[in-house]
Every structure is written in C-alpha cells, then in structure tokens.
Tab-separated table of C-alpha atoms and ligand atoms in Angstrom:
chain	number	residue	atom	x	y	z
A	1	MET	CA	-39.764	-2.073	-1.887
A	2	GLY	CA	-43.734	-2.522	-2.529
A	3	SER	CA	-43.962	-5.517	-0.349
A	4	VAL	CA	-45.774	-4.354	3.373
A	5	SER	CA	-43.524	-5.798	6.016
A	6	LEU	CA	-44.940	-7.010	9.659
A	7	ASN	CA	-42.045	-6.489	11.659
A	8	ILE	CA	-43.100	-7.865	15.221
A	9	ARG	CA	-39.485	-6.614	16.377
A	10	ASP	CA	-37.587	-4.713	15.243
A	11	GLY	CA	-34.698	-6.524	13.237
A	12	THR	CA	-32.544	-3.339	12.765
A	13	ALA	CA	-31.152	-2.656	15.650
A	14	ARG	CA	-27.386	-2.826	15.100
A	15	PHE	CA	-25.122	-3.223	17.487
A	16	ARG	CA	-21.436	-1.648	18.265
A	17	ARG	CA	-19.048	-4.196	19.677
A	18	ALA	CA	-18.038	-2.584	23.278
A	19	THR	CA	-13.977	-2.993	23.238
A	20	LEU	CA	-12.399	-4.262	25.692
A	21	CYS	CA	-11.096	-0.251	26.788
A	22	SER	CA	-14.748	0.609	26.522
A	23	SER	CA	-16.263	-0.946	28.665
A	24	ALA	CA	-13.214	-0.442	30.829
A	25	VAL	CA	-13.922	2.836	30.643
A	26	HIS	CA	-18.274	2.214	31.514
A	27	LEU	CA	-17.649	1.323	34.896
A	28	LEU	CA	-15.735	3.322	35.666
A	29	MET	CA	-17.964	5.255	34.940
A	30	LEU	CA	-20.719	4.172	36.539
A	31	ALA	CA	-18.492	3.228	39.722
A	32	SER	CA	-17.895	6.832	40.528
A	33	VAL	CA	-22.139	7.589	39.358
A	34	PHE	CA	-23.118	5.343	42.152
A	35	THR	CA	-20.528	6.846	44.916
A	36	THR	CA	-21.715	10.188	44.448
A	37	ASN	CA	-25.171	9.015	44.641
A	38	LEU	CA	-24.268	7.261	47.807
A	39	PHE	CA	-22.962	10.780	49.230
A	40	ALA	CA	-26.158	12.769	48.181
A	41	LEU	CA	-28.311	9.615	50.477
A	42	TYR	CA	-26.106	9.572	52.789
A	43	ALA	CA	-26.352	13.916	52.824
A	44	PHE	CA	-29.238	13.356	52.595
A	45	THR	CA	-30.997	11.226	55.311
A	46	SER	CA	-28.828	12.268	57.746
A	47	ALA	CA	-28.905	15.682	58.184
A	48	PRO	CA	-32.276	15.659	59.584
A	49	SER	CA	-32.014	14.103	62.760
A	50	PRO	CA	-30.619	16.042	65.796
A	51	SER	CA	-27.705	14.567	65.635
A	52	ALA	CA	-26.041	14.607	62.389
A	53	VAL	CA	-27.154	18.267	62.170
A	54	PRO	CA	-23.693	20.658	63.137
A	55	ALA	CA	-22.053	21.847	66.020
A	56	PHE	CA	-22.373	25.565	65.858
A	57	PHE	CA	-25.801	24.864	64.792
A	58	ARG	CA	-27.699	23.295	68.850
A	59	HIS	CA	-24.900	25.942	70.739
A	60	HIS	CA	-25.508	28.997	68.537
A	61	PRO	CA	-29.072	28.326	67.372
A	62	GLY	CA	-30.398	32.766	67.066
A	63	VAL	CA	-31.734	33.720	64.476
A	64	GLY	CA	-29.281	35.793	62.678
A	65	GLY	CA	-26.048	33.026	62.822
A	66	GLY	CA	-28.460	30.666	62.013
A	67	ARG	CA	-30.235	31.612	59.266
A	68	GLY	CA	-26.370	32.850	57.224
A	69	ASN	CA	-25.661	28.924	57.836
A	70	VAL	CA	-28.809	27.021	56.787
A	71	SER	CA	-28.177	29.101	53.808
A	72	VAL	CA	-24.837	28.222	53.642
A	73	ILE	CA	-26.111	24.705	53.421
A	74	SER	CA	-29.063	24.915	51.538
A	75	ASP	CA	-26.261	26.466	49.072
A	76	HIS	CA	-24.536	22.715	49.468
A	77	VAL	CA	-27.168	20.815	48.998
A	78	SER	CA	-28.376	22.174	45.721
A	79	LEU	CA	-24.731	22.021	44.639
A	80	ILE	CA	-25.598	17.996	45.700
A	81	VAL	CA	-29.359	17.765	43.646
A	82	ARG	CA	-27.431	19.179	40.409
A	83	GLU	CA	-24.598	17.196	40.899
A	84	ILE	CA	-27.509	14.366	41.174
A	85	GLU	CA	-28.686	15.550	38.097
A	86	ALA	CA	-25.962	15.418	36.462
A	87	SER	CA	-24.544	11.462	37.372
A	88	GLU	CA	-28.165	10.814	36.028
A	89	ARG	CA	-28.027	12.050	32.679
A	90	ARG	CA	-24.122	10.949	32.451
A	91	LEU	CA	-25.551	7.633	33.757
A	92	HIS	CA	-28.161	7.530	31.133
A	93	MET	CA	-26.033	7.999	27.787
A	94	ILE	CA	-23.835	5.526	29.123
A	95	GLU	CA	-27.085	3.636	29.500
A	96	ARG	CA	-28.068	4.008	25.580
A	97	GLU	CA	-24.528	3.317	24.700
A	98	LEU	CA	-23.994	0.300	26.225
A	99	ALA	CA	-27.367	-0.187	24.191
A	100	GLY	CA	-25.189	0.183	21.682
A	101	TYR	CA	-27.435	2.212	19.398
A	102	ASP	CA	-29.128	5.649	19.879
A	103	THR	CA	-32.431	5.919	18.380
A	104	LEU	CA	-34.787	8.393	16.725
A	105	ASP	CA	-36.575	10.657	18.414
A	106	THR	CA	-39.872	11.285	17.277
A	107	SER	CA	-40.831	13.935	18.598
A	108	LYS	CA	-37.802	16.874	16.593
A	109	PRO	CA	-39.801	19.082	15.087
A	110	SER	CA	-37.068	19.019	12.694
A	111	LEU	CA	-37.848	15.653	11.194
A	112	PRO	CA	-40.173	15.459	8.452
A	113	SER	CA	-44.115	14.519	9.388
A	114	GLU	CA	-43.726	11.387	6.314
A	115	LEU	CA	-41.057	9.568	8.111
A	116	LYS	CA	-42.706	10.382	11.779
A	117	LEU	CA	-46.372	9.443	10.153
A	118	PHE	CA	-44.256	5.786	8.680
A	119	LEU	CA	-43.259	5.633	11.799
A	120	ALA	CA	-46.031	6.114	14.682
A	121	HIS	CA	-47.060	2.623	15.596
A	122	HIS	CA	-50.228	0.866	13.348
A	123	PRO	CA	-53.384	-0.424	15.093
A	124	LEU	CA	-54.234	-3.434	13.941
A	125	PRO	CA	-58.158	-2.920	12.551
A	126	LEU	CA	-59.494	-5.889	14.109
A	127	GLY	CA	-57.700	-5.018	17.103
A	128	ARG	CA	-55.262	-7.938	18.799
A	129	ASP	CA	-54.377	-11.198	15.890
A	130	ALA	CA	-55.276	-14.465	17.990
A	131	ARG	CA	-52.631	-16.233	16.262
A	132	SER	CA	-49.475	-14.185	17.089
A	133	GLY	CA	-50.999	-12.059	19.586
A	134	ILE	CA	-49.777	-8.391	18.788
A	135	THR	CA	-52.211	-5.647	18.098
A	136	GLU	CA	-50.234	-2.986	15.498
A	137	MET	CA	-48.618	-2.386	12.715
A	138	VAL	CA	-44.820	-1.846	13.683
A	139	ALA	CA	-42.399	0.151	10.789
A	140	SER	CA	-38.876	0.513	11.218
A	141	VAL	CA	-35.960	2.314	10.066
A	142	ALA	CA	-32.233	0.462	10.777
A	143	HIS	CA	-30.900	2.480	14.134
A	144	SER	CA	-28.201	4.027	12.292
A	145	CYS	CA	-30.168	6.267	10.756
A	146	ALA	CA	-30.764	7.764	13.593
A	147	ARG	CA	-27.545	9.596	13.944
A	148	SER	CA	-25.392	11.996	11.625
A	149	PRO	CA	-24.682	12.046	9.139
A	150	ALA	CA	-27.210	9.935	7.692
A	151	ALA	CA	-30.304	11.268	10.051
A	152	GLU	CA	-30.260	14.995	7.543
A	153	LEU	CA	-30.269	12.400	4.740
A	154	LEU	CA	-33.239	10.885	5.665
A	155	ALA	CA	-34.524	14.111	6.814
A	156	ARG	CA	-33.876	14.923	3.396
A	157	TYR	CA	-34.899	12.066	1.847
A	158	MET	CA	-38.492	12.111	3.570
A	159	SER	CA	-39.103	15.671	2.503
A	160	TYR	CA	-41.389	14.883	-0.710
A	161	ARG	CA	-44.928	15.027	-1.277
A	162	PRO	CA	-47.354	11.996	-0.180
A	163	ALA	CA	-48.900	10.480	-3.376
A	164	ALA	CA	-47.411	13.463	-5.946
A	165	PRO	CA	-44.010	12.675	-7.857
A	166	CYS	CA	-40.798	11.344	-5.942
A	167	PRO	CA	-37.955	14.137	-6.068
A	168	THR	CA	-35.391	12.537	-8.612
A	169	ASP	CA	-32.559	15.534	-8.245
A	170	GLU	CA	-31.222	13.438	-5.135
A	171	TYR	CA	-31.030	10.082	-6.964
A	172	LEU	CA	-27.425	8.282	-5.462
A	173	LEU	CA	-29.645	9.831	-1.551
A	174	PRO	CA	-31.658	6.216	-1.310
A	175	GLN	CA	-28.022	4.522	-2.088
A	176	LYS	CA	-25.952	7.089	-0.289
A	177	LEU	CA	-28.650	6.600	2.702
A	178	VAL	CA	-28.183	2.364	2.302
A	179	ALA	CA	-24.784	2.589	2.719
A	180	LYS	CA	-24.516	4.321	5.840
A	181	ALA	CA	-26.550	0.587	7.054
A	182	CYS	CA	-30.362	3.011	7.492
A	183	GLU	CA	-31.841	0.620	5.983
A	184	PRO	CA	-34.773	0.154	4.971
A	185	LEU	CA	-35.420	2.990	3.190
A	186	PRO	CA	-38.687	4.481	4.016
A	187	ARG	CA	-40.194	6.421	1.856
A	188	ARG	CA	-42.940	5.019	0.675
A	189	ARG	CA	-46.176	6.891	-0.876
A	190	CYS	CA	-44.784	8.671	-3.399
A	191	LEU	CA	-45.096	7.958	-8.099
A	192	SER	CA	-41.579	6.812	-8.393
A	193	ARG	CA	-40.323	8.058	-12.722
A	194	PRO	CA	-39.067	5.695	-14.025
A	195	ALA	CA	-35.625	6.592	-16.746
A	196	ALA	CA	-36.647	7.942	-19.919
A	197	SER	CA	-35.030	5.534	-21.602
A	198	SER	CA	-36.500	2.377	-20.357
A	199	ALA	CA	-39.810	4.026	-20.841
A	200	ALA	CA	-42.503	2.500	-22.952
A	201	ILE	CA	-39.971	-0.299	-25.093
A	202	PRO	CA	-42.266	-3.051	-26.280
A	203	ARG	CA	-40.355	-6.250	-25.211
A	204	LEU	CA	-39.166	-9.297	-26.580
A	205	SER	CA	-40.705	-12.474	-25.723
A	206	PHE	CA	-38.856	-14.969	-22.818
A	207	ALA	CA	-35.425	-16.635	-23.650
A	208	GLN	CA	-34.897	-14.062	-26.927
A	209	SER	CA	-35.576	-11.747	-24.015
A	210	LEU	CA	-31.986	-12.905	-22.288
A	211	TRP	CA	-29.738	-11.321	-24.176
A	212	ASN	CA	-31.383	-8.750	-26.197
A	213	PRO	CA	-33.453	-6.296	-23.328
A	214	GLY	CA	-33.983	-3.573	-25.665
A	215	ALA	CA	-32.131	-1.581	-22.629
A	216	LYS	CA	-28.969	0.425	-22.986
A	217	ASN	CA	-25.950	-2.176	-21.728
A	218	PRO	CA	-25.292	-0.498	-18.358
A	219	GLY	CA	-21.888	-1.540	-18.072
A	220	ALA	CA	-18.783	-3.795	-19.648
A	221	GLY	CA	-18.010	-7.834	-17.389
A	222	ILE	CA	-21.077	-8.611	-15.135
A	223	TYR	CA	-22.135	-4.536	-15.291
A	224	GLY	CA	-23.499	-5.653	-18.743
A	225	ILE	CA	-23.661	-8.192	-21.844
A	226	ASP	CA	-21.409	-10.184	-20.688
A	227	LYS	CA	-21.606	-13.864	-23.303
A	228	GLN	CA	-18.125	-15.686	-22.531
A	229	MET	CA	-19.016	-16.471	-19.038
A	230	TRP	CA	-19.323	-19.678	-17.629
A	231	VAL	CA	-19.377	-20.701	-21.542
A	232	LYS	CA	-16.291	-20.161	-22.324
A	233	PRO	CA	-13.421	-20.030	-19.016
A	234	ARG	CA	-10.538	-17.877	-19.509
A	235	SER	CA	-8.459	-19.725	-16.585
A	236	LYS	CA	-8.916	-22.584	-14.716
A	237	ASN	CA	-10.786	-20.447	-11.958
A	238	ASP	CA	-13.331	-20.543	-14.318
A	239	PHE	CA	-15.904	-23.039	-14.033
A	240	LEU	CA	-18.524	-24.520	-16.527
A	241	ILE	CA	-21.544	-23.360	-16.265
A	242	ASP	CA	-22.716	-27.231	-17.324
A	243	ASP	CA	-20.143	-29.033	-15.151
A	244	VAL	CA	-20.777	-27.336	-11.944
A	245	LEU	CA	-24.304	-28.557	-12.711
A	246	ALA	CA	-23.898	-32.052	-12.849
A	247	LEU	CA	-22.292	-31.813	-10.102
A	248	GLY	CA	-25.837	-31.557	-8.578
A	249	SER	CA	-27.023	-35.058	-10.596
A	250	GLY	CA	-30.428	-32.175	-11.824
A	251	GLY	CA	-31.180	-31.641	-8.060
A	252	ILE	CA	-30.429	-28.212	-9.517
A	253	ARG	CA	-33.738	-26.085	-9.258
A	254	ILE	CA	-33.449	-22.783	-8.288
A	255	GLY	CA	-30.891	-20.270	-7.502
A	256	PHE	CA	-28.537	-16.820	-5.528
A	257	ASP	CA	-26.511	-15.000	-7.286
A	258	ILE	CA	-25.177	-12.986	-5.035
A	259	GLY	CA	-23.646	-9.404	-6.116
A	260	GLY	CA	-24.752	-10.618	-10.171
A	261	GLY	CA	-24.844	-7.398	-12.029
A	262	ALA	CA	-25.972	-7.564	-14.915
A	263	ALA	CA	-27.572	-11.134	-14.532
A	264	ASN	CA	-25.378	-12.491	-17.327
A	265	PHE	CA	-26.130	-16.092	-14.242
A	266	ALA	CA	-29.136	-15.331	-14.574
A	267	ALA	CA	-29.355	-16.064	-18.020
A	268	ARG	CA	-27.007	-18.409	-18.394
A	269	MET	CA	-29.517	-20.750	-15.677
A	270	ALA	CA	-32.807	-19.528	-17.150
A	271	GLU	CA	-31.428	-21.279	-20.160
A	272	ARG	CA	-31.071	-24.461	-18.841
A	273	ASN	CA	-34.184	-23.975	-17.229
A	274	VAL	CA	-32.774	-23.130	-13.307
A	275	THR	CA	-34.446	-20.350	-11.900
A	276	VAL	CA	-31.886	-18.725	-10.049
A	277	VAL	CA	-32.811	-14.657	-7.982
A	278	THR	CA	-30.054	-11.595	-8.542
A	279	SER	CA	-29.275	-9.426	-5.553
A	280	THR	CA	-28.393	-6.329	-7.777
A	281	LEU	CA	-27.062	-2.761	-6.369
A	282	GLU	CA	-27.298	0.460	-7.780
A	283	ILE	CA	-23.359	0.949	-8.264
A	284	GLY	CA	-22.389	4.956	-9.614
A	285	GLY	CA	-26.305	5.029	-9.840
A	286	LYS	CA	-26.437	2.723	-12.515
A	287	PRO	CA	-30.132	1.624	-13.222
A	288	MET	CA	-28.291	-2.060	-12.853
A	289	ASN	CA	-32.536	-3.822	-11.443
A	290	GLU	CA	-34.458	-2.246	-14.398
A	291	PHE	CA	-31.822	-3.686	-17.409
A	292	VAL	CA	-31.122	-7.302	-14.860
A	293	ALA	CA	-35.375	-6.653	-15.233
A	294	ALA	CA	-35.899	-5.770	-18.692
A	295	ARG	CA	-33.339	-9.266	-19.278
A	296	GLY	CA	-36.684	-11.335	-17.634
A	297	LEU	CA	-35.196	-11.702	-14.735
A	298	PHE	CA	-35.318	-11.900	-11.574
A	299	PRO	CA	-33.659	-8.811	-9.413
A	300	LEU	CA	-32.949	-8.676	-5.830
A	301	LEU	CA	-32.309	-4.808	-4.154
A	302	LEU	CA	-30.215	-5.795	-1.371
A	303	SER	CA	-27.445	-4.160	0.079
A	304	PRO	CA	-24.501	-6.988	1.698
A	305	ALA	CA	-25.331	-5.558	5.839
A	306	GLN	CA	-29.089	-7.686	5.428
A	307	ARG	CA	-29.922	-11.070	5.389
A	308	PHE	CA	-31.714	-12.914	2.486
A	309	PRO	CA	-35.057	-12.379	2.874
A	310	PHE	CA	-35.527	-15.239	1.707
A	311	TYR	CA	-36.395	-18.542	4.363
A	312	ASP	CA	-33.892	-21.240	5.378
A	313	SER	CA	-33.053	-24.279	3.208
A	314	VAL	CA	-34.263	-22.491	-0.164
A	315	PHE	CA	-32.396	-22.885	-2.409
A	316	ASP	CA	-30.418	-26.089	-4.322
A	317	LEU	CA	-27.461	-23.624	-5.060
A	318	VAL	CA	-26.147	-19.444	-3.833
A	319	HIS	CA	-23.694	-18.373	-6.584
A	320	ALA	CA	-20.922	-15.793	-5.637
A	321	ILE	CA	-18.461	-13.476	-6.639
A	322	ASN	CA	-16.645	-11.355	-4.895
A	323	ALA	CA	-18.822	-10.701	-2.604
A	324	LEU	CA	-17.379	-11.649	0.009
A	325	ASP	CA	-15.417	-8.774	0.678
A	326	GLU	CA	-18.943	-6.489	0.485
A	327	GLY	CA	-20.379	-8.489	3.507
A	328	GLY	CA	-18.097	-6.566	5.348
A	329	ALA	CA	-20.917	-3.389	4.310
A	330	PRO	CA	-20.097	-0.996	7.434
A	331	SER	CA	-22.904	-0.795	9.289
A	332	LEU	CA	-21.061	-4.569	9.391
A	333	GLY	CA	-17.223	-3.532	11.188
A	334	GLN	CA	-14.310	-4.093	8.237
A	335	ALA	CA	-13.956	-5.611	5.785
A	336	SER	CA	-11.415	-7.465	6.927
A	337	ARG	CA	-12.746	-8.151	9.978
A	338	THR	CA	-13.808	-12.388	10.274
A	339	GLU	CA	-16.721	-11.347	12.290
A	340	ALA	CA	-17.882	-9.752	8.419
A	341	LEU	CA	-17.220	-12.765	6.511
A	342	GLU	CA	-18.954	-14.873	8.799
A	343	PHE	CA	-22.620	-12.949	9.162
A	344	PHE	CA	-22.095	-12.927	5.645
A	345	MET	CA	-21.402	-17.173	4.755
A	346	PHE	CA	-23.905	-17.506	7.683
A	347	ASP	CA	-26.351	-16.289	6.288
A	348	ILE	CA	-25.018	-18.072	2.646
A	349	ASP	CA	-25.040	-21.806	4.541
A	350	ARG	CA	-29.075	-20.486	5.812
A	351	VAL	CA	-31.351	-20.505	2.855
A	352	LEU	CA	-28.482	-23.427	1.242
A	353	ARG	CA	-30.232	-26.992	1.784
A	354	ALA	CA	-28.011	-29.556	2.977
A	355	GLY	CA	-27.300	-31.263	-0.459
A	356	GLY	CA	-26.659	-27.766	-2.247
A	357	LEU	CA	-23.968	-26.119	-4.157
A	358	PHE	CA	-22.394	-22.547	-3.113
A	359	TRP	CA	-19.844	-21.721	-6.752
A	360	LEU	CA	-17.722	-19.479	-5.475
A	361	ASP	CA	-16.464	-17.993	-8.343
A	362	ASN	CA	-12.954	-16.271	-9.136
A	363	TYR	CA	-12.540	-14.614	-5.841
A	364	LEU	CA	-9.820	-12.362	-5.242
A	365	CYS	CA	-8.276	-12.767	-2.132
A	366	ALA	CA	-6.326	-9.102	-0.906
A	367	ASP	CA	-4.870	-11.403	0.507
A	368	ASP	CA	-3.005	-15.340	1.402
A	369	HIS	CA	-4.582	-14.637	5.019
A	370	ARG	CA	-7.716	-13.507	3.919
A	371	LYS	CA	-7.849	-16.596	1.784
A	372	ARG	CA	-6.700	-18.279	4.078
A	373	THR	CA	-9.549	-16.927	6.540
A	374	VAL	CA	-11.836	-18.299	3.835
A	375	THR	CA	-10.566	-21.047	4.068
A	376	ARG	CA	-10.837	-21.308	7.612
A	377	LEU	CA	-14.229	-21.106	7.792
A	378	LEU	CA	-15.432	-22.839	4.612
A	379	GLU	CA	-13.486	-25.954	6.035
A	380	ARG	CA	-15.057	-25.572	10.115
A	381	LEU	CA	-18.799	-24.846	8.252
A	382	GLY	CA	-17.995	-28.843	7.709
A	383	TYR	CA	-18.283	-28.123	3.212
A	384	LYS	CA	-17.293	-30.827	1.129
A	385	LYS	CA	-14.502	-29.437	-2.043
A	386	LEU	CA	-16.179	-30.449	-5.089
A	387	LYS	CA	-13.726	-27.730	-6.812
A	388	TRP	CA	-11.281	-25.905	-5.530
A	389	VAL	CA	-8.287	-24.118	-7.572
A	390	VAL	CA	-6.652	-21.247	-6.557
A	391	GLY	CA	-4.987	-19.456	-9.080
A	392	GLU	CA	-2.505	-17.098	-8.748
A	393	LYS	CA	-1.767	-13.981	-11.292
A	394	ALA	CA	1.207	-10.618	-11.738
A	395	ASP	CA	-1.435	-8.093	-10.766
A	396	ALA	CA	-0.688	-6.438	-14.242
A	397	SER	CA	-1.810	-2.549	-11.965
A	398	SER	CA	0.313	-2.713	-9.514
A	399	SER	CA	4.126	-3.189	-8.005
A	400	GLY	CA	4.901	-7.368	-9.000
A	401	LYS	CA	2.530	-8.143	-6.972
A	402	THR	CA	0.566	-11.747	-7.341
A	403	GLN	CA	-3.852	-12.252	-7.081
A	404	ILE	CA	-4.763	-14.202	-5.809
A	405	ARG	CA	-7.480	-16.259	-7.344
A	406	LEU	CA	-10.122	-18.871	-5.225
A	407	SER	CA	-12.969	-20.927	-7.202
A	408	ALA	CA	-15.023	-23.485	-5.556
A	409	VAL	CA	-18.041	-25.928	-5.728
A	410	LEU	CA	-18.590	-26.987	-1.932
A	411	GLN	CA	-21.229	-29.085	-0.716
A	412	LYS	CA	-23.709	-28.214	2.184
A	413	PRO	CA	-23.576	-31.396	3.940
A	414	ALA	CA	-26.539	-32.108	6.378
A	415	ARG	CA	-26.427	-31.570	9.638
A	416	SER	CA	-29.119	-33.406	11.882
A	417	ARG	CA	-30.601	-31.189	14.081
A	418	THR	CA	-29.721	-32.204	16.949
A	419	GLU	CA	-26.328	-31.543	16.376
A	420	SER	CA	-24.489	-28.425	17.921
A	421	HIS	CA	-23.283	-26.617	15.773
A	422	SER	CA	-20.505	-23.750	17.082
A	423	PRO	CA	-17.591	-23.513	14.658
A	424	GLU	CA	-14.829	-24.079	17.639
A	425	ASN	CA	-17.058	-27.796	18.287
A	426	ARG	CA	-15.194	-29.211	15.688
B	501	LIG	C1	-22.634	30.705	61.526
B	501	LIG	O1	-23.174	30.736	63.020
B	501	LIG	C2	-22.116	31.028	63.105
B	501	LIG	C3	-21.699	30.955	64.957
B	501	LIG	O2	-22.530	31.411	65.002
B	501	LIG	C4	-21.170	32.647	62.961
B	501	LIG	O3	-20.221	32.718	62.750
B	501	LIG	C5	-20.835	32.534	61.479
B	501	LIG	O4	-20.966	33.721	61.198
B	501	LIG	C6	-22.545	32.063	61.005
B	501	LIG	N1	-22.403	31.842	59.404
B	501	LIG	C7	-22.880	33.046	59.052
B	501	LIG	C8	-22.959	32.870	57.128
B	501	LIG	O5	-24.148	32.751	58.741
B	502	LIG	C1	-36.472	-26.943	-20.749
B	502	LIG	O1	-37.413	-26.711	-20.315
B	502	LIG	C2	-38.141	-26.431	-21.750
B	502	LIG	C3	-39.177	-26.917	-21.653
B	502	LIG	O2	-39.630	-28.437	-20.899
B	502	LIG	C4	-37.967	-27.737	-23.382
B	502	LIG	O3	-37.771	-27.861	-23.478
B	502	LIG	C5	-36.095	-27.639	-22.702
B	502	LIG	O4	-35.180	-28.649	-23.371
B	502	LIG	C6	-35.382	-27.119	-21.463
B	502	LIG	N1	-34.210	-26.832	-21.907
B	502	LIG	C7	-33.622	-27.953	-20.884
B	502	LIG	C8	-31.778	-27.601	-21.255
B	502	LIG	O5	-33.053	-28.807	-20.099
C-alpha cells in the first residue's frame, strides 16, 4: 500500500444491479414527481392571467373579502411549493439510488480530519500534465465506505494521529472494512508496528529461507508450511508441479497464485526458477503476508473483489485453489451468482498471456450445478483442456453428501484483435 497511485477516474465506484421491480417503482415515482411539478407549473403560470382569476374575485373586489380569499389562495400556493420541494428531495434521492451509490459527504463534521485530507483533491505541483491532461490527483475510497456500517468503521479506522504509531487496538478493523468492500484503505500517514515476533530475526539466504523462514508457522494446509502439495499427490485431483510445467514447454517463467495462503506453491515454483506472486489475506488476523515475505517470496494483499493490479497478458501461469468462490466477494454480489464468477474469470483471462496456463487446483464445487457453471464459462472462453479431472468423494463431515472436486490445466487461446469476444456470440 506504500505506492502512490494516480487515480484519474474513480475506479472504485460499485454499482448495484437494479431489479425489474425497483425500476418499475422508480418509473412510478418519477411519473408522480413529474405530474406534481406540471400541476404546480400550471397553477403558477395561469394565476396572473385575469381570465383565470376565480369568478368571486372578479365580482367581489371588496377589500376585506378579497384579502380573505387571497390568503386562502396563498395557503394553497405555499402548499404547492412545499409539495414541489418534497418532490425535488424525492427526485434527488431517486437519482442517487439510480446512480447506484452514495458518496462520502466530506463536509460532515463527524468525518475524521485525516480522511478529509486524504480525500481532498491535490493540484499537481507543476500544473496541468500535458500528456494526460490532468490537473489534480484524486485519492479514492470505494463508495461502499460511505454506507453504514462501513462508514462508522471507516471513521474509527481514520481516527489516528498523523506521523505517530498506528493504533493497534483494533487489528481486525482493516479486514472488516475490506470485507465490506471498502477499499483501498485510506490510512497512509502513521508508523506501522510489526508484530514483536518478527522483529529483527535474522533471515536465511534465499532457497534456504523457503522452508526455514524463521517466523512462526501461521497455520496448517495452505495456510502453513506444507511439504507434500504438488510433489507427493494425495489424490488424482492433485497434479504434479513438474507435469504442469512440462505442459508449458519451458515457457513458464512468471505466475500468479490467487489466494495462495502461506505461498507453498510459490515456494515450489521458486525451486524451479519460476517467480510467483502470491495473493494472500490476513485470514482471522493471522500474519500471512509477513510469513510469505519471511520465506523470501512476494506477498500481495489483495481482496477478491479487486481487479488484479497487473497489466494485460503478463503471466505465463495463473493458479487458483478455492479463490473461485471468493470471487463472489460481498461487493460482487452472492458467490453463487454467475456474474461474480465472470468478473473473476475474465480478470484471470485478462492477465494471462495467450498460450499461458490456468491451473484450477482442487476446486471444491458447492454442487453439480456450480461445476456445470464453471465448466460452461471455461468452455465459452475457449480454453483448451490440457488436464481435466473431476473427483467425487463422500463428504466425511456431513451426511452422505458427495464432494465434487475439479482440477484442470487449461491453455488460453490466442485471439485475434478483431474477433468479437462476447461469450454469448460463441
Ligand atoms: C371570499 O369571498 C366570498 C365572496 O365575497 C366570501 O363570501 C367569503 O367569505 C370570502 N372568504 C374569505 C375566507 O374571506
Ligand atoms: C535455476 O537457476 C539456477 C541458476 O541459473 C540453476 O543453477 C538451476 O539449475 C536452476 N534450477 C532449475 C530447477 O532449473
């Protein structure tokens, strides 16, 4: 998070899907607002014309009676004005709702000053940049941060003293915010305090450090050191790392492991001179990133809701264990939604080069329907199945349900630039 990002446009707006029902309600409300305004317009424009003055006015221009009737009319007018104002407020609300987001109101006094400073637009010191045409830098936080309860959490998160040690009392706060689609996190100006356990421990040199990181093993399985995976298969769904590398016929040099836990995959790849970046979250406050770094590997703190911070077609290999379901992060809607899966899969496709490999490793399908959805999507993307294994075994924990595991190595096709690639067209 230490980098300065130049956000020209606000890339973090998240839009809600308008349902058919809510669209109908919006239309109805718009219509009602419109007719009220029409009626008001009519009342105003027609009143001054003499012909429109009520009959009793013209026939009884007497002072007392006229004034009484005028006050009745002015009562009506003020009623209409109030109605118009209410309609405008409603219209404003509808507009916000249709746009799909709320924005942080930086004029609110309850907002911590550090957050206001962070969100303020900064003019470029040398004026307009000729190449991009921009004149100021804009820091962004997701619009979801403005909503309750994220807004309260954000205010708490941003209440700190600049240049002083960062507060550590609520160490799960960042994770809670990210889980509410509030990112990037805007805390940028305090001194971080690493866990005492990792302070000043000497590191072994690389390759030795892979399996002796000199840091406390944070967990088990993919969340801790595992020396079996990809070298000693436990089931037919486990592929050998060397077999997969052979499928890439020597062209696998850099890779991305999504949701890679303690980075065992990157460690095995490093032994084979393949550089792998591991995205890993601080699950339950466990210091996963610190651990991966202690192994001499590259940790990337990245929530599943984010677009991958890499340019198109850069990786030879993308590896994912169960990240597919995390693709349905809160901000992307329910995990079971096909769209949530597509946001994720199309992004994998984007960062993978043509001819590169996507290794879907032991993906635990929630049910057969899910398996079919994933299969269909991969086929629509036109990937070549180099390996494809569906394993079923009885779920040990629950009553007689079978677990479906899908493992596959798929090769991204070369697509011509002009080829229209809407999956529906295929
Ligand atoms: C309005 O004018 C009518 C006719 O002159 C009169 O009868 C009536 O009392 C007036 N109303 C008021 C509220 O003064
Ligand atoms: C990795 O690179 C080093 C240095 O170039 C080389 O000595 C070693 O054999 C390579 N290892 C593998 C598995 O290719």
